[in-house]
Coordinates of C-alpha atoms and ligand atoms in Angstrom, one line a residue:
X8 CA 0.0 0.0 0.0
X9 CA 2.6 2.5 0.6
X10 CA 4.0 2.8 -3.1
X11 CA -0.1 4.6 -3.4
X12 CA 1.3 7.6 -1.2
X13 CA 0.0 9.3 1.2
X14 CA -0.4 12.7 3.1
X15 CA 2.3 13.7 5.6
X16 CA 0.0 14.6 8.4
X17 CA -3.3 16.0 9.7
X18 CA -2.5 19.6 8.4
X19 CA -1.6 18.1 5.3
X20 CA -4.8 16.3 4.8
X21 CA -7.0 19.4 6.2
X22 CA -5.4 21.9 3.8
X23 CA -5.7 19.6 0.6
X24 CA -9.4 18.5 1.1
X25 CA -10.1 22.3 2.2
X26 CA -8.2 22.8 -1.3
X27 CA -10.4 20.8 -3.3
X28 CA -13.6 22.1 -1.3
X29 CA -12.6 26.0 -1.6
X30 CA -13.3 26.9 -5.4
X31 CA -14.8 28.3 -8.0
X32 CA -18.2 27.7 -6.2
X33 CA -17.1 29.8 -3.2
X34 CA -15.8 32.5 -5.2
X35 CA -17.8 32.8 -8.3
X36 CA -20.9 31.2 -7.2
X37 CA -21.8 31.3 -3.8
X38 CA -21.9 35.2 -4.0
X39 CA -24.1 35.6 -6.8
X40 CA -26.6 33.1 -5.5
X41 CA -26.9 34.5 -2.1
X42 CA -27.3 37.8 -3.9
X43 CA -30.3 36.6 -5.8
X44 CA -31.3 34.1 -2.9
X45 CA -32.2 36.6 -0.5
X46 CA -28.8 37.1 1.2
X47 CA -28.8 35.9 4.6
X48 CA -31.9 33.8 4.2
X49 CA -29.9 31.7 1.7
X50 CA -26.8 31.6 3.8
X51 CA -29.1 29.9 6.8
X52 CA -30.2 27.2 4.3
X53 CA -26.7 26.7 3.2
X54 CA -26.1 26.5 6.6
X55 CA -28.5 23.8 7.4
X56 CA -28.1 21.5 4.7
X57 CA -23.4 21.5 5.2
X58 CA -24.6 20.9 9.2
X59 CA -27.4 18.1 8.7
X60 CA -26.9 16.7 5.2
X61 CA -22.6 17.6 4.3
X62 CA -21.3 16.7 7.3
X63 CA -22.3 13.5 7.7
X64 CA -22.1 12.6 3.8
X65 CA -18.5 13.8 4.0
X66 CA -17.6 11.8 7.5
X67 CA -19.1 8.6 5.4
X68 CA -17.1 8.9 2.3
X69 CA -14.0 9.7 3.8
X70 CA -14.8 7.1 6.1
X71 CA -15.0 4.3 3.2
X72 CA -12.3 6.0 1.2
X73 CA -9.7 5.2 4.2
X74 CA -11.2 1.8 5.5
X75 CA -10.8 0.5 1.8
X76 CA -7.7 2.6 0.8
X77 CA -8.4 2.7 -2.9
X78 CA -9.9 4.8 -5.5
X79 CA -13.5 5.3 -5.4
X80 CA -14.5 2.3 -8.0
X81 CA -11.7 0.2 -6.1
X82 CA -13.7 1.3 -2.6
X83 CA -17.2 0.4 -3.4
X84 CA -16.4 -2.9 -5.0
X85 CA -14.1 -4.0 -1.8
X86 CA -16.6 -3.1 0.5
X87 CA -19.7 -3.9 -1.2
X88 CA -18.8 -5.9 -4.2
X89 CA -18.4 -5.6 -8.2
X90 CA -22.2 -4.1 -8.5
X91 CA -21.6 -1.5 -5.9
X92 CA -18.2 -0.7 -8.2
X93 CA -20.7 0.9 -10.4
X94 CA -21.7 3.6 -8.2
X95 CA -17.9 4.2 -8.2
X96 CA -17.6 4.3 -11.6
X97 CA -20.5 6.8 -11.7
X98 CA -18.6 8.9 -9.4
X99 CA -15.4 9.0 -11.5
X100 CA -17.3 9.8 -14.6
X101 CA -19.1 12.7 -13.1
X102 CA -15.7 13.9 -11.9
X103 CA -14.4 13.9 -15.8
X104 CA -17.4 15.8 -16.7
X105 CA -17.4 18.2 -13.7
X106 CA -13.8 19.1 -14.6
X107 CA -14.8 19.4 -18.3
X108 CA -16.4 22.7 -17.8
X109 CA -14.6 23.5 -14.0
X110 CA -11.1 24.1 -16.3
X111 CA -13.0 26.3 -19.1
X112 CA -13.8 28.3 -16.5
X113 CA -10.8 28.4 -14.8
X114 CA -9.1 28.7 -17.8
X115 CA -11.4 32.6 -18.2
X116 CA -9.8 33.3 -14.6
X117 CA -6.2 32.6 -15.5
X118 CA -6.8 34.8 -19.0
X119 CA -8.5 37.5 -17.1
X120 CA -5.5 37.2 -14.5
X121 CA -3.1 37.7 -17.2
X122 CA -4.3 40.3 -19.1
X123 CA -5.2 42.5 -16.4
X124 CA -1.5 42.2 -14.1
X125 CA 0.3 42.0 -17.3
X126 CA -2.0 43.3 -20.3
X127 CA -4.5 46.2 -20.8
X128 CA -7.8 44.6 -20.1
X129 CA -8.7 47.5 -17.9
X130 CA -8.3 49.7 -20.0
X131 CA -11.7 48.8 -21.8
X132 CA -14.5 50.8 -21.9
X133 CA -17.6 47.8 -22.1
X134 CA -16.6 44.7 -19.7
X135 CA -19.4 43.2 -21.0
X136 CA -18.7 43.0 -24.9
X137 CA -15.1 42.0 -23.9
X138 CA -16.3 39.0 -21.8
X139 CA -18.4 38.0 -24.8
X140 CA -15.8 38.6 -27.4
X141 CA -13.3 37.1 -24.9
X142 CA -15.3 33.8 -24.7
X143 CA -15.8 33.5 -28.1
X144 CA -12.3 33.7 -28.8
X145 CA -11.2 30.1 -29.1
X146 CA -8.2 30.2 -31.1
X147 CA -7.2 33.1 -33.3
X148 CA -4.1 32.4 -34.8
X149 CA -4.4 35.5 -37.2
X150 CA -1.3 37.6 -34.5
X151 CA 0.0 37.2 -32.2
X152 CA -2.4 39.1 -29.4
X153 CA -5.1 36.6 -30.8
X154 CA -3.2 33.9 -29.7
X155 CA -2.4 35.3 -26.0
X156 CA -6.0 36.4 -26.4
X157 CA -7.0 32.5 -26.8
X158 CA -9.4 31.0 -24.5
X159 CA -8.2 27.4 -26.0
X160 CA -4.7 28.1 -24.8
X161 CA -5.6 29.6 -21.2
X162 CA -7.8 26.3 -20.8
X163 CA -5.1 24.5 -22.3
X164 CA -2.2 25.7 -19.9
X165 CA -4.6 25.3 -17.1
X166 CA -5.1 21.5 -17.6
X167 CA -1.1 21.0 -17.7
X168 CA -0.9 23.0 -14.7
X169 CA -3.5 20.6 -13.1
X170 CA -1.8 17.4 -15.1
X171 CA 2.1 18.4 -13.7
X172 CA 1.0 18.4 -10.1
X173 CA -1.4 15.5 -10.1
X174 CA 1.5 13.6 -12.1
X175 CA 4.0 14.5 -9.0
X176 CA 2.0 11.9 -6.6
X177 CA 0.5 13.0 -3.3
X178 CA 3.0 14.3 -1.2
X179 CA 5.6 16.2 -3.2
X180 CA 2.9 17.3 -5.9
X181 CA -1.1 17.7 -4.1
X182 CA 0.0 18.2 -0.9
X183 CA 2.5 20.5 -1.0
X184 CA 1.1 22.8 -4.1
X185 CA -1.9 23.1 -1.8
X186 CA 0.4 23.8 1.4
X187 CA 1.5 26.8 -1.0
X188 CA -1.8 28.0 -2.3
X189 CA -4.4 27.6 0.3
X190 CA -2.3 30.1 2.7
X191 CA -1.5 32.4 0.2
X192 CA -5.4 32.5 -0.5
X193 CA -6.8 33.0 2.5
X194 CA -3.7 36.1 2.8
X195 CA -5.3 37.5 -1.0
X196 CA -8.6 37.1 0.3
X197 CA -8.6 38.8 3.8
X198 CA -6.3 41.7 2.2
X199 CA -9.0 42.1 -0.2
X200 CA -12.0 42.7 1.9
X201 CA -10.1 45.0 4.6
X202 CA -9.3 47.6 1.8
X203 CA -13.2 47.1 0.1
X204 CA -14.3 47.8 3.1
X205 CA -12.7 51.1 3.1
X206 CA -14.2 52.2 0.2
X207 CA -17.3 54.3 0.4
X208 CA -20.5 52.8 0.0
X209 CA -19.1 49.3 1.3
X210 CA -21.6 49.5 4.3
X211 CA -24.6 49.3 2.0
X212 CA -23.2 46.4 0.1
X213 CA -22.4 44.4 3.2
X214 CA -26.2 45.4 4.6
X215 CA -27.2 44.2 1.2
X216 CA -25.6 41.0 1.8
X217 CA -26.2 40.8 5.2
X218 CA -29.6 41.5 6.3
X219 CA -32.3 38.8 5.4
X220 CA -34.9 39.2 2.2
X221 CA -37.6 36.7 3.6
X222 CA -39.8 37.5 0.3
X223 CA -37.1 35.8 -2.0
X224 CA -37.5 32.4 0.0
X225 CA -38.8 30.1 -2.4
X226 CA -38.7 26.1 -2.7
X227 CA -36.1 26.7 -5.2
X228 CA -33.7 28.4 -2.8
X229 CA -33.9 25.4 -1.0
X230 CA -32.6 23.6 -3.9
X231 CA -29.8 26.4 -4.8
X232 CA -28.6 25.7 -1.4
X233 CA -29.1 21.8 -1.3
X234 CA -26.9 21.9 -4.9
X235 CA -24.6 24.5 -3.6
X236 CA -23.5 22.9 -0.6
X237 CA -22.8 19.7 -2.2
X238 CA -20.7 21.2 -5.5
X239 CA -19.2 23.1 -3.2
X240 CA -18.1 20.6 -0.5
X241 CA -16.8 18.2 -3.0
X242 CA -19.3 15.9 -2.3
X243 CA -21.1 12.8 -3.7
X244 CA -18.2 11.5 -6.7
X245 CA -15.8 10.0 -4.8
X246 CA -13.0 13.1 -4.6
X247 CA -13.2 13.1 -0.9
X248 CA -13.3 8.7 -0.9
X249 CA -10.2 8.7 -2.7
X250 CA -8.3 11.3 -0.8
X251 CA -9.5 9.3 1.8
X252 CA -7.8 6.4 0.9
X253 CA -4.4 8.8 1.6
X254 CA -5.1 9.3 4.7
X255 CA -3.0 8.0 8.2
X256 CA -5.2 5.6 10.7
X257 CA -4.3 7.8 12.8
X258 CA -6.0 10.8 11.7
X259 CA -9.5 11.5 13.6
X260 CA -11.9 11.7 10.7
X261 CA -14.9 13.7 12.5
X262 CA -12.9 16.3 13.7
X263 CA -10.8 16.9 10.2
X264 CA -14.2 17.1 8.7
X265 CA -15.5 19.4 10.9
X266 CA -12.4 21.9 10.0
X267 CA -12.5 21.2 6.7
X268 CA -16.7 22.5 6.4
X269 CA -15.7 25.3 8.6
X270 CA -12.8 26.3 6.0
X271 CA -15.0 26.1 2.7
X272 CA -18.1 27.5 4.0
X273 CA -15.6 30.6 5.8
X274 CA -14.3 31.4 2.0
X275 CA -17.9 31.2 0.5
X276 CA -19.0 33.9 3.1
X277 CA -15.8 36.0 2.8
X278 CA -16.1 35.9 -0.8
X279 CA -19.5 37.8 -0.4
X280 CA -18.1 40.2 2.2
X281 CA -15.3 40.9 -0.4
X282 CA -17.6 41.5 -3.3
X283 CA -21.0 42.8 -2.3
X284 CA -18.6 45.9 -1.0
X285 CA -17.0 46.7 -4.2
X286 CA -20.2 46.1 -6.6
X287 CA -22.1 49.1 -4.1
X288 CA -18.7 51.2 -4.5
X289 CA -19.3 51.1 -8.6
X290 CA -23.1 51.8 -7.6
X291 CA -21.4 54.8 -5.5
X292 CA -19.1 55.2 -8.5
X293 CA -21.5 55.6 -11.1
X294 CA -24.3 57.3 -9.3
X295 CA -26.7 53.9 -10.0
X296 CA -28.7 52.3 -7.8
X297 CA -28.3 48.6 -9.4
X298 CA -25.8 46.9 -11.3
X299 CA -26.6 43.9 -12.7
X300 CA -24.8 41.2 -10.4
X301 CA -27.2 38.5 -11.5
X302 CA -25.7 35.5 -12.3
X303 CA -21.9 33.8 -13.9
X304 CA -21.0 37.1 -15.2
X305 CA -20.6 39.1 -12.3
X306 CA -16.9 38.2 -11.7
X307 CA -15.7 38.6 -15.3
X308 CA -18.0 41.8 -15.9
X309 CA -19.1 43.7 -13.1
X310 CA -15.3 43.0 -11.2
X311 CA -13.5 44.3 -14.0
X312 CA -15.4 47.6 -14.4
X313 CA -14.7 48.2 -10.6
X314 CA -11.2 47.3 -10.9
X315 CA -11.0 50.0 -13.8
X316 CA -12.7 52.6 -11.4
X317 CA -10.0 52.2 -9.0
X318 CA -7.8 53.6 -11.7
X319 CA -4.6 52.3 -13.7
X320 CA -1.7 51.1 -10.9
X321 CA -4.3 50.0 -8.0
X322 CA -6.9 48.2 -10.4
X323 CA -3.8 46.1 -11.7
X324 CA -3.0 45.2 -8.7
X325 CA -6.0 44.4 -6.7
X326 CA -7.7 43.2 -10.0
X327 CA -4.6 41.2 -10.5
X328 CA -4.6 39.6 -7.0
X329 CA -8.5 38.9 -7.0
X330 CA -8.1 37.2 -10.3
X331 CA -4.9 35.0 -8.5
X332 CA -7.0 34.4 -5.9
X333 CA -9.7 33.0 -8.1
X334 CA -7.0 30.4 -10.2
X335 CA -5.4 29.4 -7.1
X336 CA -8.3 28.1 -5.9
X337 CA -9.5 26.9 -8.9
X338 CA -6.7 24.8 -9.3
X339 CA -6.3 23.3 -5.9
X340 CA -10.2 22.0 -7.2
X341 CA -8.8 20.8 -10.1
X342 CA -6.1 18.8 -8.9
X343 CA -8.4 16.9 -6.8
X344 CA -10.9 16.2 -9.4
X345 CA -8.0 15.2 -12.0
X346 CA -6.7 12.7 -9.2
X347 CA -9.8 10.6 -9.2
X348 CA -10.0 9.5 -12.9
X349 CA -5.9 9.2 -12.1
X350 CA -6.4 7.1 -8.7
X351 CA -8.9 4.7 -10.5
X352 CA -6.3 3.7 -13.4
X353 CA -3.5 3.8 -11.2
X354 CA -4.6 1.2 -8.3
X355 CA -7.3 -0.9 -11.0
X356 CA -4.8 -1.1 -14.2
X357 CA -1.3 -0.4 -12.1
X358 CA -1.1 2.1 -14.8
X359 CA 1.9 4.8 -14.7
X360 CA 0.6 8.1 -12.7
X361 CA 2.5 10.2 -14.9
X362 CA 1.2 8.4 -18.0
X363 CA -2.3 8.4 -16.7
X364 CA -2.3 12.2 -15.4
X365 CA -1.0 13.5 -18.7
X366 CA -3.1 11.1 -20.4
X367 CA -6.6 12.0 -18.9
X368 CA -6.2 15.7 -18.7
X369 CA -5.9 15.5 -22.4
X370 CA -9.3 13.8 -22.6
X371 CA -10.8 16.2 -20.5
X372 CA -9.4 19.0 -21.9
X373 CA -11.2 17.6 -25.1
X374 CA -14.2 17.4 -23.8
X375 CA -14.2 20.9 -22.7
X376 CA -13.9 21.6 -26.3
X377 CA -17.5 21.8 -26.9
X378 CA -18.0 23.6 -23.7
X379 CA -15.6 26.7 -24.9
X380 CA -17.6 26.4 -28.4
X381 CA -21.1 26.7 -26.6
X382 CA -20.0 30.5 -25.5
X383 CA -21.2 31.5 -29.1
X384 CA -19.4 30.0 -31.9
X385 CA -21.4 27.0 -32.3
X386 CA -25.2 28.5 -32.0
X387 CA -26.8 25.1 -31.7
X388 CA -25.0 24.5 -28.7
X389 CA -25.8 28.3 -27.3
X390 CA -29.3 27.7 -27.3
X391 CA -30.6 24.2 -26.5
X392 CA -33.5 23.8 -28.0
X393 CA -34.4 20.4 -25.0
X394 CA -33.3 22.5 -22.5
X395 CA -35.2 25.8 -22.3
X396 CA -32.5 27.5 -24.6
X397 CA -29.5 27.2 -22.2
X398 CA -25.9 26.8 -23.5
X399 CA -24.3 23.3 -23.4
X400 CA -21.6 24.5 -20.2
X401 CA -25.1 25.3 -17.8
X402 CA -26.5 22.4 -19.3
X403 CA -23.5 19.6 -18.2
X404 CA -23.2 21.7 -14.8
X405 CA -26.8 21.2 -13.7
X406 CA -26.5 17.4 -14.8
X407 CA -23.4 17.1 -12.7
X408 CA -25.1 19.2 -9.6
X409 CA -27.6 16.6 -9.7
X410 CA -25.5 13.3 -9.6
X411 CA -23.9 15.1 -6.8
X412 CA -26.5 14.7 -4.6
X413 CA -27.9 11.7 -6.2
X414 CA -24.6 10.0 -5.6
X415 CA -24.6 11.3 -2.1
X416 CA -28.1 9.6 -1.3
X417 CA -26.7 6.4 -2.7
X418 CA -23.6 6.5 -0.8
X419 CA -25.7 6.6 2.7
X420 CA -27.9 3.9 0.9
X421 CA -24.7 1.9 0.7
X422 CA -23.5 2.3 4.3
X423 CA -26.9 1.7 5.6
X424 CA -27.7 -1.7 4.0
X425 CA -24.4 -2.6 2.4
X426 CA -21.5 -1.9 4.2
X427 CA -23.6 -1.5 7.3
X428 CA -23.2 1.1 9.8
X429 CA -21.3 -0.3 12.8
X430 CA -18.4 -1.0 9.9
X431 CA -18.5 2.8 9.8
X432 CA -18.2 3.3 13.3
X433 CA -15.3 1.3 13.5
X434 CA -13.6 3.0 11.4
X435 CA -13.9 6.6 12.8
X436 CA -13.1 4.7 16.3
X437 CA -9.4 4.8 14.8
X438 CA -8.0 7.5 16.2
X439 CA -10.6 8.8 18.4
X440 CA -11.4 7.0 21.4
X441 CA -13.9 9.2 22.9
X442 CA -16.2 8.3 19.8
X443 CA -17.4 5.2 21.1
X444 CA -20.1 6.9 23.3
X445 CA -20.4 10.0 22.2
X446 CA -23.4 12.1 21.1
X447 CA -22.2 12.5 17.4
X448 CA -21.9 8.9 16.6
X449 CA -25.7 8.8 17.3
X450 CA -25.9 12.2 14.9
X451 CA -24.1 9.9 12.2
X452 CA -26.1 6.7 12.6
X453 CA -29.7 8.7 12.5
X454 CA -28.8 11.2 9.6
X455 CA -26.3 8.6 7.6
X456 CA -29.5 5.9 8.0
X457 CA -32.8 8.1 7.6
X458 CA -32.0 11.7 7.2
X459 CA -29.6 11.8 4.7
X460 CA -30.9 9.0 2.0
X461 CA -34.9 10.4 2.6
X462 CA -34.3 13.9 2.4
X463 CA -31.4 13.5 -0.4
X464 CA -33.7 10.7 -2.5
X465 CA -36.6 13.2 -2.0
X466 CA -34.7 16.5 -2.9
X467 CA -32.8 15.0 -6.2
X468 CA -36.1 13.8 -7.5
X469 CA -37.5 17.6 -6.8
X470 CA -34.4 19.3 -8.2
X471 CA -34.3 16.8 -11.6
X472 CA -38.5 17.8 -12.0
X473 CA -38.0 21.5 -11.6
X474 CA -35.2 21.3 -14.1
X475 CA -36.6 19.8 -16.7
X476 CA -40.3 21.5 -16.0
X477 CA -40.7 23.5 -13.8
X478 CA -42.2 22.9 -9.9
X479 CA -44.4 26.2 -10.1
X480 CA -46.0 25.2 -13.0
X481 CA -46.5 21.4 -11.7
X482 CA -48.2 22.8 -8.4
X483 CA -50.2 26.0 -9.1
Ligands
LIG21 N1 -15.7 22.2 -4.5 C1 -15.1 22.8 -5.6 C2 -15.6 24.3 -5.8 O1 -16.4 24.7 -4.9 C3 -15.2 22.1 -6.9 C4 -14.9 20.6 -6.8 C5 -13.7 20.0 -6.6 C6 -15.9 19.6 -6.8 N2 -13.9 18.7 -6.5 C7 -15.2 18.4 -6.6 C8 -17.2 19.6 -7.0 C9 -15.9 17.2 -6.6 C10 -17.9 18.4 -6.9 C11 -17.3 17.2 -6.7 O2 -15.3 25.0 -6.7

């Protein structure tokens, strides 16, 4: 077992998983939902669901992750057997499609991170008819700005970034890249809200942010939150299971679990302290009352136009950082999602890890082609016609937000008749005596056994009817 690698230590472990957790849904996404979600009323829900559905979800797969010690098809099919391997399987494909459109993404972060510390972004006049032309701009070869311009290389660079660590193994590539990143991000991020804070106008935008909107609770924000937590925890495809399986005997498992929550759900609420400030400075700014923060666009539109505000040298540089920020922790997200494709041909096929990494980001990074092409170039896959005229990348994100949860359900599903709970328990005794009588393994056995599974089960088959037609119209 020891030529699989493993993480040096408790810190080591913490930072990683916090790594893969802390992402572009805590940045990018978590703000603009809360902004539409009613603000602190969608932060509550969030709450509730990482305390009574995440945590315990997260506890069980790292839980079967480490007890098996093998990548998340190798996991299920020790511990439950070759059918139960197909849950895995599941899992790892979901990962290759989650990273499909995670590294387009990220790859818009690293361009936008370039071209503002090093290029003239700023200097723009209409954010929003850049970000358009910028997605759109696969692969102009015609100069050579068009190339630097090219989302295909940004993408492309991104994925070898992802590929070189991942190929490094788990120790001298994962865990120490992270051990780099994670502090330097939580440094970007903290220095970041202090000075948006000091702008004027930032009070409004944290009241904004802040105070509760009870009229925007809906059902669906419910879901946003259900979908949210889970995307954003890395749960539910077998990341956490197979950085599980890296993990020390010794390590206690409840407690690591419980910092790493604490960490991702910390970054998704400073990430809203740090923007909702500066979007009511350009309100401020431009003597407006609203600027459109709805939705994806707000951190490659509405953050650029502020970062231009702040005029030439300081807009580089915060706008610089804040972008840094944003590709750190995209990558720390990628690496772990890379690893478990990686994990599965390395323990099933005793594959080479530096064949396999380099081997599989290239896949993916193929089938992120059509994702980049779905930003405008290709029109049939900018408008689906199935799927209420939504481009391709929403389209595979919503799929994979619901096998998150759907995989989540059927992971408590397999504990609770498969691998059978007291298996469980024995495992997070390791390490932790006091756990033996305590009040949270009775937490874990109720929600792991009926909370999770019911509510999960009942929530997925909610979420996958109000995608595809709409609750409101089904019920009034
Ligand atoms: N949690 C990361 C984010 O918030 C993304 C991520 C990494 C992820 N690994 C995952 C999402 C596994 C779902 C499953 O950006």
């Amino acid at each position: 077992m020891s030529t699989r690698g493993n993480f040096s230590g408790r810190i080591g472990f913490i930072l990683t998983a916090a790594g893969s957790a802390v992402g572009l849904g805590n940045i990018w996404k978590f703000p603009y939902l809360a902004g539409q979600n009613g603000g602190a009323v969608f932060l509550f829900i969030y709450l509730i669901c990482v305390f009574l559905l995440c945590y315990p979800v997260m506890v069980g797969e790292i839980s079967i992750g480490r007890r098996a010690g093998l990548d998340a098809y190798g996991s299920y099919t020790k511990l439950g057997g070759k059918r139960w391997g197909l849950l895995g399987l599941f899992g790892i494909m979901v990962g290759i499609f989650i990273l499909s459109f995670y590294n387009v993404v990220a790859g818009w972060a690293f361009g936008y991170f370039l071209h503002i510390s090093f290029g003239d972004l700023l200097n723009q006049t209409d954010f929003s008819s850049f970000f358009g032309l910028f997605v759109n701009d696969l692969l102009d070869l015609s100069s050579a700005e068009g190339l630097a311009n090219s989302n295909f290389i940004f993408s492309m660079v991104f994925m070898a970034m992802t590929a070189f660590i991942v190929a490094r193994g788990i120790q001298s590539g994962i865990e120490a890249s992270n051990k780099i990143m994670m502090p330097i991000l939580y440094l970007i991020l903290i220095g970041i809200i202090i000075y948006a804070l000091t702008l004027p106008n930032a009070m409004s935008g944290v009241k904004f942010y802040l105070i509760p909107d009870f009229a925007e609770l809906k059902i669906q924000t419910l879901f946003e939150g259900l979908k949210q937590a889970f995307f954003s925890l890395s749960l539910g495809m077998g990341t956490l299971m197979t950085y599980g399986s890296y993990l020390k005997k010794t390590e206690n498992i409840p407690s690591s679990v419980a910092v790493i929550s604490a960490a991702d759900t910390s970054v998704a609420f400073l990430a809203g302290l740090m923007i909702f400030p500066l979007v009511h400075f350009l309100q401020f700014k431009l003597q407006v009352t609203e600027v459109a923060t709805a939705g994806p666009p707000l951190i490659f539109i509405v953050l650029p136009q502020i970062f231009h505000e702040m005029g030439p040298l300081l807009g580089r540089i915060v706008g610089g950082l804040f972008f840094l920020l944003v590709c750190f922790a995209a990558l720390t997200s990628t690496i772990s999602l890379l690893e478990v494709p990686v994990a599965y041909l390395v323990d099933q096929k005793k594959m080479s890890r530096k064949k396999v990494s380099w081997g599989i980001a290239l896949l993916i990074f193929i089938l992120g082609l059509p994702i980049m092409a779905s930003q405008g170039m290709i029109p049939a896959l900018n408008k689906l016609a199935f799927y209420k005229d939504q481009d391709y990348l929403v389209f595979v994100a919503d799929m994979c937000d619901i096998s998150l949860t759907v995989g989540g359900c059927l992971m408590c599903i397999f504990i609770t008749r498969r691998w059978k709970i007291h298996n469980m328990h024995e495992e997070l005794e390791i390490g932790n005596p006091g756990y033996k009588n305590s009040f949270l393994k009775k937490y874990l056995s109720f929600t792991i056994q009926y909370v999770c599974p019911v509510l999960l089960g009942f929530l997925s088959i909610l979420i996958i009817i109000d995608k595809f037609f709409g609750i409101d119209r089904i019920f009034n």
